[in-house]
XYZ file of C-alpha atoms in Angstrom:
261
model
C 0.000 0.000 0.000
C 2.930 2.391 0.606
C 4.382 4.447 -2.377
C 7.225 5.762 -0.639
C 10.481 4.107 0.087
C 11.038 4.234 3.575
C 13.632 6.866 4.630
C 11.779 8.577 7.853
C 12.584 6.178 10.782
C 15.065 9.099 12.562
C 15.858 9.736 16.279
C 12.301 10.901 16.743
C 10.009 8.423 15.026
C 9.708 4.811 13.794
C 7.430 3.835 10.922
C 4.604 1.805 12.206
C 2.451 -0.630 10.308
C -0.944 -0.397 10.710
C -4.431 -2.648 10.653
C -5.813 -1.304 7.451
C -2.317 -1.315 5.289
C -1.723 2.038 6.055
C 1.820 3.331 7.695
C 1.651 5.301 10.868
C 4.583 6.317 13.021
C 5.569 6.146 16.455
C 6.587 9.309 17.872
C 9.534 8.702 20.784
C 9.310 11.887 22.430
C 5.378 11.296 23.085
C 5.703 7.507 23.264
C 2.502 7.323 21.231
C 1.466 6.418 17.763
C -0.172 8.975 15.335
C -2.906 7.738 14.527
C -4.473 4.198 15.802
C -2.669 1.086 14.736
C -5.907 -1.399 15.409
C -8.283 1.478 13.551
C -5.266 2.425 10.854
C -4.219 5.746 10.309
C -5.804 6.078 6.573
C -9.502 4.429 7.675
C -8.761 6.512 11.354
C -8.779 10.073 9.378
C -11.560 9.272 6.950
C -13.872 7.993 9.701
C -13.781 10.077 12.607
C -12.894 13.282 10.867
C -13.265 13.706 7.290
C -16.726 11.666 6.239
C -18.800 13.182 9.673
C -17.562 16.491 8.343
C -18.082 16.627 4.679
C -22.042 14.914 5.443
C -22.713 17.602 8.487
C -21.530 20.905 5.436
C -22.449 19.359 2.795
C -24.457 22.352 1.566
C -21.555 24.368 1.778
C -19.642 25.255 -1.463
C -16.674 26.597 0.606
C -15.240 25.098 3.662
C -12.933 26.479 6.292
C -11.413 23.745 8.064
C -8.564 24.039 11.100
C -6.809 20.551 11.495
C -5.328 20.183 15.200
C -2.316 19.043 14.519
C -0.870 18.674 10.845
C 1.759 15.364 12.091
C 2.056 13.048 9.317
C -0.977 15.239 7.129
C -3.147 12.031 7.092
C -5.985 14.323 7.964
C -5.490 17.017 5.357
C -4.450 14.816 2.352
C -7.787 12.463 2.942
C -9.728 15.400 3.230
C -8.826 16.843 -0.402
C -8.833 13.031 -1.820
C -12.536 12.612 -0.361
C -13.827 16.073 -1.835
C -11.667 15.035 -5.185
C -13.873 12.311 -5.071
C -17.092 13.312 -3.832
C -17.719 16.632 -4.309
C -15.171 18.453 -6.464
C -16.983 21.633 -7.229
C -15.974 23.148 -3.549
C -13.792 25.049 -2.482
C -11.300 24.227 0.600
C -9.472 26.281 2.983
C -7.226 24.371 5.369
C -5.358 25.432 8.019
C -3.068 23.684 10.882
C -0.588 24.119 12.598
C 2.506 21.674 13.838
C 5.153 21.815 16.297
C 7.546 19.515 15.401
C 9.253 21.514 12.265
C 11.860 18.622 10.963
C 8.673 16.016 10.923
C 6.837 18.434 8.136
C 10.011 18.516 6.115
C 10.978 14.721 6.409
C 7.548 14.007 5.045
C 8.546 14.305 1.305
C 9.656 10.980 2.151
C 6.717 9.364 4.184
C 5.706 5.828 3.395
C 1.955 7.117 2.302
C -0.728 4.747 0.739
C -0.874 4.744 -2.705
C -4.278 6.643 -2.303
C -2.000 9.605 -1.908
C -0.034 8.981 -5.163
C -1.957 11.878 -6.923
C -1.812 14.197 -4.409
C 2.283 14.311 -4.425
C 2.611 17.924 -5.768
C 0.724 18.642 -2.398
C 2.582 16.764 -0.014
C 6.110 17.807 -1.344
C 5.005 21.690 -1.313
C 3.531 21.431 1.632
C 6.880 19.347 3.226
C 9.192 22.321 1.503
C 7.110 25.508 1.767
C 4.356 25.125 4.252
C 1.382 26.359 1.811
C -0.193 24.713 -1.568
C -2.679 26.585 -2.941
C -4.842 25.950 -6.451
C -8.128 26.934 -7.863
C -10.212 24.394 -5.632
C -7.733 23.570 -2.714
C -5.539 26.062 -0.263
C -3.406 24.299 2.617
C -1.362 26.072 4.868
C 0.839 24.841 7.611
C 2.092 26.770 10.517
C 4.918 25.814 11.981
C 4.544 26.435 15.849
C 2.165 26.914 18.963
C -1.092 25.868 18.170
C -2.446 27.230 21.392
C -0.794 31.098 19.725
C -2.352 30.267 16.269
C -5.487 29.596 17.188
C -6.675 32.902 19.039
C -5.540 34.372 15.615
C -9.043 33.342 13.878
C -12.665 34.531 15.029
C -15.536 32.679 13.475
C -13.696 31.663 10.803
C -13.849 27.946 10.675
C -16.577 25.509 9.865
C -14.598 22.325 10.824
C -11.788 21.706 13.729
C -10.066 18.187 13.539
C -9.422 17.815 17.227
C -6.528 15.699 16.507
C -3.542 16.079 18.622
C -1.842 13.506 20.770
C -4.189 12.737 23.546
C -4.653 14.425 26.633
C -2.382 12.107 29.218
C 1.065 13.408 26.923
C 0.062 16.865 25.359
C -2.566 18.238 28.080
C -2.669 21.590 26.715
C -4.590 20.898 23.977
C -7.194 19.382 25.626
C -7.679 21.502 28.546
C -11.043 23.869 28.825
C -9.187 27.000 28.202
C -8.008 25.453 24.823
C -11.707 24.643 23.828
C -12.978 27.779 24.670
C -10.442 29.140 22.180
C -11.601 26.316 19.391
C -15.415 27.638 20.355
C -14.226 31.376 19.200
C -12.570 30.350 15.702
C -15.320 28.245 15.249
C -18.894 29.722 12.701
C -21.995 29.483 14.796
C -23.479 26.038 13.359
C -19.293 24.973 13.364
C -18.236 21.112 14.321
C -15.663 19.471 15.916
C -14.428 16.142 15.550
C -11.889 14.155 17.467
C -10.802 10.316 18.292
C -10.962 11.495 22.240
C -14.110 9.656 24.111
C -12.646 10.465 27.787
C -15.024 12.540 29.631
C -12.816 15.027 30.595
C -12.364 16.236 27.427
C -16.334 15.724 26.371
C -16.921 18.105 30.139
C -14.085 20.449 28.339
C -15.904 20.633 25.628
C -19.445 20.968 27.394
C -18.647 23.465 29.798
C -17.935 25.572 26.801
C -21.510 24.986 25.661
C -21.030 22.062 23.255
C -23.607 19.602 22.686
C -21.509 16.107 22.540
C -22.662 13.016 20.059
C -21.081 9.998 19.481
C -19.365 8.917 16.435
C -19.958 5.178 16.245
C -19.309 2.570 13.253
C -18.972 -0.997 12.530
C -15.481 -0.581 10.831
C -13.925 2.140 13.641
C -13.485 2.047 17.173
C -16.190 5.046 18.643
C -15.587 8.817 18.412
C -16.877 12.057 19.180
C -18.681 15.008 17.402
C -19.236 18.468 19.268
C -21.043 21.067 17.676
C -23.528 24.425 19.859
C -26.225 23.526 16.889
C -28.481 20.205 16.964
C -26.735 17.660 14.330
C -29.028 15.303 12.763
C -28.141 11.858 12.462
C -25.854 11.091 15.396
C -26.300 10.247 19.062
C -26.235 13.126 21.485
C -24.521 11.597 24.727
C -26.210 12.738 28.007
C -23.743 14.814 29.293
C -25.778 15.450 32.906
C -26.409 11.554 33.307
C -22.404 11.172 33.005
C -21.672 14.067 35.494
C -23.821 12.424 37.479
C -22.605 8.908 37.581
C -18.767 10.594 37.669
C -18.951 13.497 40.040
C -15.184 13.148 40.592
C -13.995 13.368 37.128
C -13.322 17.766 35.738
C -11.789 18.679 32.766
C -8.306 19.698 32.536
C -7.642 23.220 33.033
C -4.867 25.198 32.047
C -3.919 26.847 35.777
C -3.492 23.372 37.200
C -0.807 22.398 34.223
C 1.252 25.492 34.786
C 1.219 25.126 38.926
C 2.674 21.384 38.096
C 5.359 23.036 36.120
């Protein structure tokens, strides 16, 4: 399934193998995989981000979308293959930022699925410049805090993969400050999506005034949607009955990370 040779294993990653055929990597400094080896990192992105998304703005002909973090760009690249695909009359804006500088520029040699193959001018412009941009399809990559580069947008975006490593190894982007931040570069009827099922970060997200619904499927481990308008077609989770039943569980906030550093 890869069309790459393999020349990314480094000092920070190992290439991982995943369920569906689909490479992942290991990241050493989080001591975490990217995406989900038992889900796989190609049928991981299209599941729980990109198909929920494209069916909940579907009557939109131009989409704003902010994907939390780039990493190995799984989310972006699926996202223009599915609209490719589905609905190539629309227009796509997406923007996301990344930390990790040297990962972005090593992925010009990522072992991708061969789903990717026609999408290579992206990928290498994106791994050399940061931006691609064409008449149906803009992608920019930030190199830096996501926390900073978020507060930069107001009501701009229509979709926010929530897609960062999880919450017990990068905290602050999970914690309720952080969502309340999402909520304000986020359009009224705009949706998140993310992997994350733990209840702190669905009480993150609901203190903010999200409604939560779960993302379910027979071919994907379950997911969650979080959106302040009523979405059709998915199950809202009972947010009170789960407060109730865990009265010791909060959400991460950001004081209590910076008095434990």
């Amino acid at each position: 399934m890869a069309m790459f040779q393999n020349r990314f294993d480094d000092e920070k990653h190992s290439l991982r193998l995943s369920e569906d055929g689909s490479y992942t990597a290991y990241s050493k400094e989080y001591n975490e995989h990217y995406h989900s080896t038992k889900d796989g990192a190609f049928s991981e992105s299209l599941q729980k981000h990109i198909i929920p998304a494209y069916n909940l703005t579907r009557e939109k002909n131009e989409i704003y979308i902010l994907d939390i973090c780039y990493g190995l760009g799984f989310n972006t690249l699926a996202t223009i293959l599915y609209y490719k695909e589905h609905a190539p009359q629309k227009k796509l804006f997406i923007y996301s930022p990344e930390l990790d500088v040297s990962l972005v520029k090593s992925l010009i040699n990522f072992n991708y699925p061969k789903e990717f193959e026609p999408l290579r001018e992206i990928i290498e412009a994106v791994s050399q410049d940061g931006l691609y941009e064409d008449e149906n399809f803009r992608v920019e990559v930030f190199l830096g805090d996501a926390r900073k580069y978020v507060r930069r947008f107001e009501k701009k975006f229509d979709v926010v993969y929530q897609d960062a490593f999880s919450p017990s190894v990068n905290p602050m982007l999970w914690t309720q400050e952080y969502f309340a931040d999402i909520k304000n570069s986020l359009r009224e009827d705009g949706i998140i999506t993310t992997y994350s099922t733990a209840l702190k970060t669905r009480l993150a997200l609901y203190n903010n005034g999200f409604l939560v619904y779960l993302n379910k499927g027979e071919v994907f481990r379950n997911a969650t949607l979080a959106s302040c308008k009523l979405l059709a077609n998915y199950e809202l989770v009972n947010m009170e009955h789960k407060i109730a039943c865990n009265p010791d569980v909060r959400p991460i906030k950001d004081e209590e990370l910076f008095l434990s550093h």
